[in-house]
Tab-separated table of C-alpha atoms in Angstrom:
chain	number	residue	atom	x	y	z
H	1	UNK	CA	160.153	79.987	142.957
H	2	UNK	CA	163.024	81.977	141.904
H	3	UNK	CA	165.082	81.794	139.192
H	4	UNK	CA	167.956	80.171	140.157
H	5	UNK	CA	171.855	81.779	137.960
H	6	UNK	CA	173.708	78.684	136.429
H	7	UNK	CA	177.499	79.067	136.091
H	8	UNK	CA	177.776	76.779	132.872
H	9	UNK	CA	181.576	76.289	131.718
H	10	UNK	CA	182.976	79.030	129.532
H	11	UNK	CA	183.356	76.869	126.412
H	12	UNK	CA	179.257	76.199	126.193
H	13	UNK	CA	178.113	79.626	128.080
H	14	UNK	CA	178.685	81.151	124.568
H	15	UNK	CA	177.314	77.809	122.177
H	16	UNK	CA	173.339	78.587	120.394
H	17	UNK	CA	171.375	76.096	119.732
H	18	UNK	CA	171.892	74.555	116.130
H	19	UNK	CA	170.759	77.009	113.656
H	20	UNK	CA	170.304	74.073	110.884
H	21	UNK	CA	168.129	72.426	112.989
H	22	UNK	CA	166.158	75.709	114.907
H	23	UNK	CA	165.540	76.896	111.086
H	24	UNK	CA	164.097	74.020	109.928
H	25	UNK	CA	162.141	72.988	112.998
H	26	UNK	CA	158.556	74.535	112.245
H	27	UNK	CA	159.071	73.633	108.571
H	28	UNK	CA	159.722	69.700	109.447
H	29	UNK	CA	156.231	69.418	111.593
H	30	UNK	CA	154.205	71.704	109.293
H	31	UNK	CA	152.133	68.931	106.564
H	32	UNK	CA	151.748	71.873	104.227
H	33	UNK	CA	155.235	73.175	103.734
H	34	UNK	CA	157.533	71.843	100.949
H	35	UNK	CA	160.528	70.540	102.524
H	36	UNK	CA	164.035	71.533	100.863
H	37	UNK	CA	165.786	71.459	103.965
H	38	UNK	CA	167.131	68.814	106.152
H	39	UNK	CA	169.444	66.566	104.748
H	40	UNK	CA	166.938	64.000	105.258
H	41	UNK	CA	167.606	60.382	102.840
H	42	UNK	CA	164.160	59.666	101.096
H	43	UNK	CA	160.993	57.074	102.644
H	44	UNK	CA	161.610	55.034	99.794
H	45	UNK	CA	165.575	54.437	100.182
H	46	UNK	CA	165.225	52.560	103.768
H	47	UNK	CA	165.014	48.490	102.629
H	48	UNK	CA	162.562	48.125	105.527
H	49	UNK	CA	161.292	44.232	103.882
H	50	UNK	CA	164.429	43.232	104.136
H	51	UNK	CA	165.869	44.740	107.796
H	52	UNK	CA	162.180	43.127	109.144
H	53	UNK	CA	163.283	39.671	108.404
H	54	UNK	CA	167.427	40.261	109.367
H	55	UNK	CA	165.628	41.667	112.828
H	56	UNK	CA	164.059	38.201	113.477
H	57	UNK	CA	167.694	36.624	112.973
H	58	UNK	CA	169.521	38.899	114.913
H	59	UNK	CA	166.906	38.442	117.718
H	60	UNK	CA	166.954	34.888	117.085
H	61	UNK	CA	170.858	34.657	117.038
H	62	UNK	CA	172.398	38.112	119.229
H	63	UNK	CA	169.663	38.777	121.592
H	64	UNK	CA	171.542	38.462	124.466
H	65	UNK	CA	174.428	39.605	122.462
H	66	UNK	CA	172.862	43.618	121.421
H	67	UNK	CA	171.222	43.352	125.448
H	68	UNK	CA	174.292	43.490	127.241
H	69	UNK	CA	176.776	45.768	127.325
H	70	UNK	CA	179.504	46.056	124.368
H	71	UNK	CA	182.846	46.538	123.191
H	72	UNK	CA	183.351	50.020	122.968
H	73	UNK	CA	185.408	50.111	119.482
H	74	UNK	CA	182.000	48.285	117.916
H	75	UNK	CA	181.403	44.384	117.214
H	76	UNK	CA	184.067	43.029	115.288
H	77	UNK	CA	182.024	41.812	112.579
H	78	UNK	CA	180.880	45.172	111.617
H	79	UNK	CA	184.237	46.257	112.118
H	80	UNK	CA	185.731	43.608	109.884
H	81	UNK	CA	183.224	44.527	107.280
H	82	UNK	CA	183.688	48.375	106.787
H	83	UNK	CA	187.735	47.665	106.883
H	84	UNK	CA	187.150	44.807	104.056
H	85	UNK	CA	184.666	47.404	102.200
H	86	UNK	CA	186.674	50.816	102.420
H	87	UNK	CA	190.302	48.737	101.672
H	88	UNK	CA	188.232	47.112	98.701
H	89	UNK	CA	186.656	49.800	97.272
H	90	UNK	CA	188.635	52.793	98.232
H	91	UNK	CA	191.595	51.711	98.320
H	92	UNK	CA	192.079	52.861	102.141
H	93	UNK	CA	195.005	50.931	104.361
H	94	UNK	CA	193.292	49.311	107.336
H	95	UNK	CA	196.747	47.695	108.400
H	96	UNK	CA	198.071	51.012	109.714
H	97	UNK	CA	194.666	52.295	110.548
H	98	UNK	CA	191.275	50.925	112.668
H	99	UNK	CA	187.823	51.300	112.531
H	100	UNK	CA	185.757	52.883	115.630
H	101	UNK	CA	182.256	52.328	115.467
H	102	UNK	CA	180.168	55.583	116.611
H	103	UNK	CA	176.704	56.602	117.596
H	104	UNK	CA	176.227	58.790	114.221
H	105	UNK	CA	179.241	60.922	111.946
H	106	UNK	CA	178.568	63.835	114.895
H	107	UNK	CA	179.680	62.135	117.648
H	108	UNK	CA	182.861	61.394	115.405
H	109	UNK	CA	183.812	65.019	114.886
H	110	UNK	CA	182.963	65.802	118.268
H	111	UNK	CA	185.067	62.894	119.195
H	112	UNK	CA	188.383	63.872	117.251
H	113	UNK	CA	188.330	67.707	118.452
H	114	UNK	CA	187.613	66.313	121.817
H	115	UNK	CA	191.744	64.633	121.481
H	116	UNK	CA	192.738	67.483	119.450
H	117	UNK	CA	191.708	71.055	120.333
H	118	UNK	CA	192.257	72.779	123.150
H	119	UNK	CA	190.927	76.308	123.646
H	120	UNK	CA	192.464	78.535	121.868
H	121	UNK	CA	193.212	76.295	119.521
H	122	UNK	CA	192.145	76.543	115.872
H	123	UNK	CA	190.131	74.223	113.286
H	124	UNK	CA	190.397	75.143	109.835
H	125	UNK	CA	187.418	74.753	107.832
H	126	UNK	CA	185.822	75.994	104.158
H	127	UNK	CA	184.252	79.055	104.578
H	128	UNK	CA	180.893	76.798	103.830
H	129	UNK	CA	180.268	73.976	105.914
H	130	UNK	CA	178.304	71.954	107.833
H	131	UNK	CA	177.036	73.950	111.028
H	132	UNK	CA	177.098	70.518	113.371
H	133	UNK	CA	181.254	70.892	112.980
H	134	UNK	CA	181.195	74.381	113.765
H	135	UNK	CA	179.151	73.440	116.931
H	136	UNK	CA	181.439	70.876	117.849
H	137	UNK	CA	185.164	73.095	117.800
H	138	UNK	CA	183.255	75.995	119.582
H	139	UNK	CA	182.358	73.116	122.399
H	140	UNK	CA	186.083	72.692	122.951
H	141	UNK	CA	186.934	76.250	123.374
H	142	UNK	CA	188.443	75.998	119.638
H	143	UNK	CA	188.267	78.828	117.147
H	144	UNK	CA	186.820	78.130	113.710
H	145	UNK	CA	188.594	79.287	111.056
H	146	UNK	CA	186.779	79.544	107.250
H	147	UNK	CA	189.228	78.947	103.981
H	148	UNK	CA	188.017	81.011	100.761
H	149	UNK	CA	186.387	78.770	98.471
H	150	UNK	CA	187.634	78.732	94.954
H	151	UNK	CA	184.369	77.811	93.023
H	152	UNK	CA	185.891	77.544	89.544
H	153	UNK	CA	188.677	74.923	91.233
H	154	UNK	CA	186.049	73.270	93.067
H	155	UNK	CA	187.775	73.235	96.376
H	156	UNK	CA	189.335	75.330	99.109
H	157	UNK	CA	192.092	78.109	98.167
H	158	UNK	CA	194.881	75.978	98.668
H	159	UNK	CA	197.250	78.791	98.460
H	160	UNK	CA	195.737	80.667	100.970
H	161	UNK	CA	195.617	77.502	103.108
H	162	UNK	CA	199.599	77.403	103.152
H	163	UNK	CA	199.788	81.034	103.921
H	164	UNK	CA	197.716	80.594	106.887
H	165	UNK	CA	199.702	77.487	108.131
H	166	UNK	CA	203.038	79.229	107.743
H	167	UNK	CA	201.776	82.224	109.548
H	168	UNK	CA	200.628	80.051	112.425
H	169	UNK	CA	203.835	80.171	114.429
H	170	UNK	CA	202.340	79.232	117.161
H	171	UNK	CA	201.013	76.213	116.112
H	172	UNK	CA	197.876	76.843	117.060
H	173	UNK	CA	195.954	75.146	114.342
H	174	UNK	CA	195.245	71.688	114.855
H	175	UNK	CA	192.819	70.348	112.564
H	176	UNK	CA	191.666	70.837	108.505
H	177	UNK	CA	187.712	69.861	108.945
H	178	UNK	CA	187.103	69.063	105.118
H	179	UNK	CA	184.128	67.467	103.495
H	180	UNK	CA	185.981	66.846	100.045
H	181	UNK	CA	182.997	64.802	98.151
H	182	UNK	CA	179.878	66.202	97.389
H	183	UNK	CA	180.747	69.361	100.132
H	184	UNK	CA	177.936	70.368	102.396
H	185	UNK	CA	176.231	72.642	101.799
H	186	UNK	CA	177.745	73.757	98.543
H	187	UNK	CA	177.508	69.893	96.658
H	188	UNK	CA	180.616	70.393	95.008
H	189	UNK	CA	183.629	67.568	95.216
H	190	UNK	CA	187.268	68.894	95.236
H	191	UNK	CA	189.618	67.013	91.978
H	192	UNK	CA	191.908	65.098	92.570
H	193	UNK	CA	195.276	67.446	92.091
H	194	UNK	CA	193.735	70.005	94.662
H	195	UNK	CA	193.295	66.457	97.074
H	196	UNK	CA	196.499	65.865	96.579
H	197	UNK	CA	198.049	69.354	97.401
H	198	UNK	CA	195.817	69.860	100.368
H	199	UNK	CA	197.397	66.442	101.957
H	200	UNK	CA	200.762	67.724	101.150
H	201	UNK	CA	200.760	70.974	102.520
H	202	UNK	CA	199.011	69.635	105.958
H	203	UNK	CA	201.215	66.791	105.903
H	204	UNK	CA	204.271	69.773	105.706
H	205	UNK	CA	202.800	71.310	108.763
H	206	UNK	CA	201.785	68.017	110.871
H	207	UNK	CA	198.115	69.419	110.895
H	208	UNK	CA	195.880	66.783	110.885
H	209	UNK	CA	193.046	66.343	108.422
H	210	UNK	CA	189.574	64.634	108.941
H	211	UNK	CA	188.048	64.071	105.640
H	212	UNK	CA	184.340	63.436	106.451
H	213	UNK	CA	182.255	61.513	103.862
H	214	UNK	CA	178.691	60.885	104.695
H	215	UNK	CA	177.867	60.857	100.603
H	216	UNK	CA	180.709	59.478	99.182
H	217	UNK	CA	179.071	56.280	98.525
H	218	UNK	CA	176.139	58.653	96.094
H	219	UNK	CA	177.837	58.714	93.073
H	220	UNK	CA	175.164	59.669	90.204
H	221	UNK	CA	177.542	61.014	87.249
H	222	UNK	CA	178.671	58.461	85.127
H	223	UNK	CA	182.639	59.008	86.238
H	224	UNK	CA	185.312	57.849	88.314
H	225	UNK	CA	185.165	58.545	91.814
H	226	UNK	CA	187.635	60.258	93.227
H	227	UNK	CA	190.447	58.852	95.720
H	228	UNK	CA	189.771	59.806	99.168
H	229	UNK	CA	192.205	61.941	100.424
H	230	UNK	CA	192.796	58.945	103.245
H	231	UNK	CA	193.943	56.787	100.418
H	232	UNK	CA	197.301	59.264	99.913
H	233	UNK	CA	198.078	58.854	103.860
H	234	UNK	CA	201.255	56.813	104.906
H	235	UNK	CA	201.943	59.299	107.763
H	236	UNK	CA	199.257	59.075	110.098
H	237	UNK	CA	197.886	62.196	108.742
H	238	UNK	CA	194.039	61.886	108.520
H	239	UNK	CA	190.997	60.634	109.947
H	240	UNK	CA	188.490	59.360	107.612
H	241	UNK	CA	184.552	59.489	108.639
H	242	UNK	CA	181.725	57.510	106.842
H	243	UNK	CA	178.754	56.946	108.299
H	244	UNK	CA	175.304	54.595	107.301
H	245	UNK	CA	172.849	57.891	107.799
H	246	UNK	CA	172.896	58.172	104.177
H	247	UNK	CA	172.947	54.308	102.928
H	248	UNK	CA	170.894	52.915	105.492
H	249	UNK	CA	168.548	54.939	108.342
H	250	UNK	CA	169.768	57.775	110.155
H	251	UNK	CA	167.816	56.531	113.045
H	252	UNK	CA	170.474	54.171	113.109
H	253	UNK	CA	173.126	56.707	114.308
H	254	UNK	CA	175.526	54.572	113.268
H	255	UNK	CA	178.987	56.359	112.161
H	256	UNK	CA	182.982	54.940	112.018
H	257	UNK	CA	186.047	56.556	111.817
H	258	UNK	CA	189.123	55.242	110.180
H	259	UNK	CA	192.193	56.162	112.339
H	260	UNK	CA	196.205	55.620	112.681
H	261	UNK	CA	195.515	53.192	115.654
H	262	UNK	CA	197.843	55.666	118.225
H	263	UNK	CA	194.386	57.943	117.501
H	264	UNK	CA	192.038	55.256	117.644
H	265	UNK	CA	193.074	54.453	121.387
H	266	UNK	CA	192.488	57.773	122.329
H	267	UNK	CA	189.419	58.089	120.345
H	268	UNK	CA	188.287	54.937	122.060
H	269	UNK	CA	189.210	56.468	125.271
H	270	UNK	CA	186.878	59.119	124.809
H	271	UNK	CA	184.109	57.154	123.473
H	272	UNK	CA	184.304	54.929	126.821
H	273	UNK	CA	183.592	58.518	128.531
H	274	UNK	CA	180.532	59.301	126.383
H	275	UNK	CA	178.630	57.026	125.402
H	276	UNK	CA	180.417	53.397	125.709
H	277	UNK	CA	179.529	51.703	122.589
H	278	UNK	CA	177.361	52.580	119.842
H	279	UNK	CA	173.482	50.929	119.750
H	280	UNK	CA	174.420	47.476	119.546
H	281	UNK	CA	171.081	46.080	117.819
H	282	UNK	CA	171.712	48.357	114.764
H	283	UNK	CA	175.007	46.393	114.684
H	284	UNK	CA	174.196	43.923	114.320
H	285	UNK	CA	171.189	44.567	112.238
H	286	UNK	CA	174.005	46.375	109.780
H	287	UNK	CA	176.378	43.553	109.634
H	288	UNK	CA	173.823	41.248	108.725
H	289	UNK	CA	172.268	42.999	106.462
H	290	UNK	CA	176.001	43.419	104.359
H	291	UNK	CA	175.823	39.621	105.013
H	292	UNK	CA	173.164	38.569	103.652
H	293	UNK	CA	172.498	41.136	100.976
H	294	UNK	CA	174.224	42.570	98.001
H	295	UNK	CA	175.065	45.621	99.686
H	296	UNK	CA	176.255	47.553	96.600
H	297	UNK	CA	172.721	46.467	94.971
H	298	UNK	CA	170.794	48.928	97.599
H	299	UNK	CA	173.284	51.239	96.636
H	300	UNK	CA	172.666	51.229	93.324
H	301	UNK	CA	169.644	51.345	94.191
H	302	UNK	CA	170.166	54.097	96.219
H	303	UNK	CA	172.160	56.384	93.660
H	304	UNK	CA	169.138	55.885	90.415
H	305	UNK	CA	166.369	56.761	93.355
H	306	UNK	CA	168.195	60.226	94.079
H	307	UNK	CA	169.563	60.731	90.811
H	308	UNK	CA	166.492	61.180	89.560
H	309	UNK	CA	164.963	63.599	91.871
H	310	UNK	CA	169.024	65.512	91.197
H	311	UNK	CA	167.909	65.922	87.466
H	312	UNK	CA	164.737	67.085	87.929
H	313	UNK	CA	165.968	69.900	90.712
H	314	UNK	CA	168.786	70.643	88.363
H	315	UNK	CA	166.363	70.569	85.275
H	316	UNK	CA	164.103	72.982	87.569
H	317	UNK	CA	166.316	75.403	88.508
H	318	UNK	CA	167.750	75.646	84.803
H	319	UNK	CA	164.251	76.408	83.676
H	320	UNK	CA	163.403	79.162	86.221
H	321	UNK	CA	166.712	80.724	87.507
H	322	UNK	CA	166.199	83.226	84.608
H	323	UNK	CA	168.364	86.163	85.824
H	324	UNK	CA	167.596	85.774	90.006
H	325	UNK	CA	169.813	82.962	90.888
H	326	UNK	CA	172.643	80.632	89.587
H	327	UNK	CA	173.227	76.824	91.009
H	328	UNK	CA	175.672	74.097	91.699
H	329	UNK	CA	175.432	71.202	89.438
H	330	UNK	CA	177.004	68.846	91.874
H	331	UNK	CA	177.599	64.868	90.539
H	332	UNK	CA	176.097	63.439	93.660
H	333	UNK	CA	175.613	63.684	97.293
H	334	UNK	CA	172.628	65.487	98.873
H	335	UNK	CA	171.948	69.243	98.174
H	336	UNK	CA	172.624	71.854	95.241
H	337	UNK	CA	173.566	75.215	96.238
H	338	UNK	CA	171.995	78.448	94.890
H	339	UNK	CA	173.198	82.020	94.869
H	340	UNK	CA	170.762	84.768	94.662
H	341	UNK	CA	172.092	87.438	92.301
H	342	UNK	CA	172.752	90.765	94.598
H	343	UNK	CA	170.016	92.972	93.343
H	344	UNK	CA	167.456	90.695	94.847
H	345	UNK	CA	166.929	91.342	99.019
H	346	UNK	CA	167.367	88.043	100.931
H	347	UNK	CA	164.764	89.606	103.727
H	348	UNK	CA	162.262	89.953	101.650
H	349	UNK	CA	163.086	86.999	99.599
H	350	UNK	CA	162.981	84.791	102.574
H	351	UNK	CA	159.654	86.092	103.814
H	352	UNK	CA	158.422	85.295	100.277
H	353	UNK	CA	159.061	81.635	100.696
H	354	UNK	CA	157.560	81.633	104.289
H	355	UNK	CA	154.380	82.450	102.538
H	356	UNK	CA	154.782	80.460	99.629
H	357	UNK	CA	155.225	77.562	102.308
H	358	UNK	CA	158.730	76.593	100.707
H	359	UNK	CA	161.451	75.530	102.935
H	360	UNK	CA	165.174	76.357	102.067
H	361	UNK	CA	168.881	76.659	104.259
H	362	UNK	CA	169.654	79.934	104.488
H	363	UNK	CA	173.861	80.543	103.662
H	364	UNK	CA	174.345	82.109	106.798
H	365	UNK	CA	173.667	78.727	108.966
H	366	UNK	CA	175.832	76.394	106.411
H	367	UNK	CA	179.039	78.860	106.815
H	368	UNK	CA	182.369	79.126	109.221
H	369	UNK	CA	181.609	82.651	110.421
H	370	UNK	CA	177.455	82.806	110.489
H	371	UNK	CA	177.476	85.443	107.960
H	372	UNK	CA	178.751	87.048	104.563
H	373	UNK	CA	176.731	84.609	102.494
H	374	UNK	CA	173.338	86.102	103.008
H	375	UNK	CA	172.815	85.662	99.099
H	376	UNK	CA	173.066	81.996	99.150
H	377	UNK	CA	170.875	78.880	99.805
H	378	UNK	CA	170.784	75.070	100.285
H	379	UNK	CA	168.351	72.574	98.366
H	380	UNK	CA	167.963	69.308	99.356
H	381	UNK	CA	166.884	67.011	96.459
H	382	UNK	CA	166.914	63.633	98.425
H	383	UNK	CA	163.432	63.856	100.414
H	384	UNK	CA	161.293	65.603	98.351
H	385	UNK	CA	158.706	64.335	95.427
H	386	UNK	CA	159.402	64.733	91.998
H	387	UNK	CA	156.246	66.973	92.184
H	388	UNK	CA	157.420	68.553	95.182
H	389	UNK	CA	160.809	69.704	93.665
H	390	UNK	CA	159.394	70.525	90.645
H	391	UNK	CA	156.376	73.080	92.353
H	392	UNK	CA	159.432	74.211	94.758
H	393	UNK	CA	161.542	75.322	92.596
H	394	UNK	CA	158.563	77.844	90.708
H	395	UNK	CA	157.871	79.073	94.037
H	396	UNK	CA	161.093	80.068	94.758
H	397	UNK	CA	161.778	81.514	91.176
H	398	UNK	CA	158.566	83.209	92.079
H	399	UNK	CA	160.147	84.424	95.535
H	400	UNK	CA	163.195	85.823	93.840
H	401	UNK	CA	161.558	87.744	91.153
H	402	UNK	CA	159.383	89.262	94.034
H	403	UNK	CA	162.240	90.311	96.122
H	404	UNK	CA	164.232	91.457	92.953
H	405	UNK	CA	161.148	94.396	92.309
H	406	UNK	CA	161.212	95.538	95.994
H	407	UNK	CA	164.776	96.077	96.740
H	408	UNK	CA	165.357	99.686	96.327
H	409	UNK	CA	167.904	100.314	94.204
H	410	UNK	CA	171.338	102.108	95.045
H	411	UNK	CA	172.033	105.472	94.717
């Protein structure tokens, strides 16, 4: 049989498959690799007693209910909830805004580009970010654009964010694609003042932000959280994500945005076009587990289960950076970020690790432009062992000093 030539549209003709998830593929199945890659939420955090006896309710009480077919904005009692949860406890107006229910914080992003970009059009991002959003503005014809990161500030140059707005006489850029709290892949969470100034200057040039938040909730530090950005917004000015991946089961996919409502009909528009409705039986299954369980208490659980395993990567990497590498300390959230001091050569570093069976996020895959952070890594803390981390974290220590004495030195 020949091979028969596909025309494929021109804005996925150019789209790879997900480097995040092609990189970590063979490390996932393989039993003998350590596994500090996926952002994957530990065995021990899903409350599986407790979702087994809510599942005989729900079957008892919604079967025909999560069988049929379903609102598309989500059931209202869910709906209800996350308004009565985010108003209480971020301070976030859901009079002005409404909640769509999605299948998983991905589809939400793909979603709100889906209304916003057309090709040509631009997304603005940090130069670090997660690869999934990258994916999704490429999909859409739209150009990605990475911000400098100001480490020491803890958040995106916001100077060089206004300079790039005011140049944009076109009005081209659409979108600011931020992940504020706990920042993916670099763990860090932007303070309040720099919040602030980033709404403002948006706000000044009607560019719309979507503030995703998939750790917000994993607070480990004992401080303050910080306001969402959202909770500044009486303009209609950003989009707020959350999403139970983190606090509940990925396997879930169950994500929500929080939207000025003249968004939210579109957004609900295009959810009617993809997908219809999110999975109904994990619905349910969410809104009666909020019902009928302290849901802040599996939080809390949630945050001493992975603060742990934070402090002993952090304690690790302390112990064995020695003069290779230099970390993140991030206050909650997922993943610490590690940069490899330049005299040590990533290739041969990350062969290294392949035989020390260690598995890591290269920089390259977490960043706007695929490249020019070849010296960095991600950690994830949240899935492996306390042994685990603690034997990863020699091995790659071990990797790094390896690489340092084989990179031949400049002349």
């Amino acid at each position: 049989m020949s091979e028969k030539r596909y025309e494929f549209a021109t804005r996925v003709a150019g789209l790879l498959p997900n480097p995040l998830r092609e990189q970590a593929k063979h490390v996932q199945e393989a039993d003998d690799y350590i596994k500090l890659t996926y952002g994957y939420p530990s065995n021990q955090a899903f409350p599986v007693e407790k979702l087994a006896k809510i599942s005989e309710k729900v079957y008892r009480d919604h079967a025909f209910d999560f069988m049929q077919y379903g609102e598309t904005e989500g059931i209202p009692r869910l709906r209800t909830q996350i308004k009565e949860r985010l108003a209480k406890y971020q301070s976030l107006d859901v009079e002005n805004n409404d909640v769509l229910i999605t299948s998983g914080s991905t589809q939400g992003m793909d979603l709100v580009f889906k209304i916003f970009v057309n090709e040509g059009d631009i997304v603005l991002t940090e130069e670090q970010t997660f690869v999934g959003a990258v994916n999704a503005i490429k999909s859409y014809g739209g150009t990605v654009q990475g911000l400098p990161f100001d480490f020491a500030a803890e958040s995106i140059d916001t100077s060089a964010l206004k300079a790039t707005l005011e140049a944009d006489t076109e009005h081209r850029i659409k979108v600011l694609y931020l992940i504020p709290t706990f920042q993916n892949p670099i763990g860090t969470s932007m303070p309040l003042e720099k919040r602030q100034e980033v709404y403002d200057i948006c706000q000044a040039h009607e560019v719309m932000i979507y503030e995703d938040d998939p750790y917000g909730d994993l607070l480990y530090a004992e401080k303050t959280a910080i306001p969402k950005i959202k909770s500044f917004d009486q303009t209609g000015n950003v989009i707020y994500a959350g999403s139970f991946s983190k606090i509940l089961a990925p396997g879930s996919r169950l994500g929500y945005l929080l939207a000025p409502k003249v968004v939210f009909e579109k957004l609900v528009l295009m959810k009617q076009v993809a997908d219809s409705f999110a999975n109904l039986y994990w619905q349910y299954l969410a809104s009666q587990l909020i019902d009928d369980y302290d849901f802040n208490e599996h939080i809390d659980y949630l945050r001493q289960l992975y603060k742990e395993k934070m402090d002993t990567m952090i304690s690790s990497l302390a112990q064995k950076s020695d003069d290779n590498m230099e970390f993140v300390v991030p206050d909650g959230g997922y993943f610490i970020s590690v940069k490899l001091n330049d005299d040590i050569a990533t290739k041969v570093f990350y062969e290294e690790l392949e035989q020390r069976h260690i598995g890591v996020i290269p920089g390259n895959i977490m960043s706007a432009a695929g490249s020019g952070y070849e010296q960095y890594f991600r950690l994830n803390f949240t899935l492996p062992t306390l042994s685990e981390i603690k034997t990863g974290i020699e091995r790659i220590s071990e990797a790094a000093a390896a690489a340092k004495q084989t990179k031949s030195p400049v002349i």
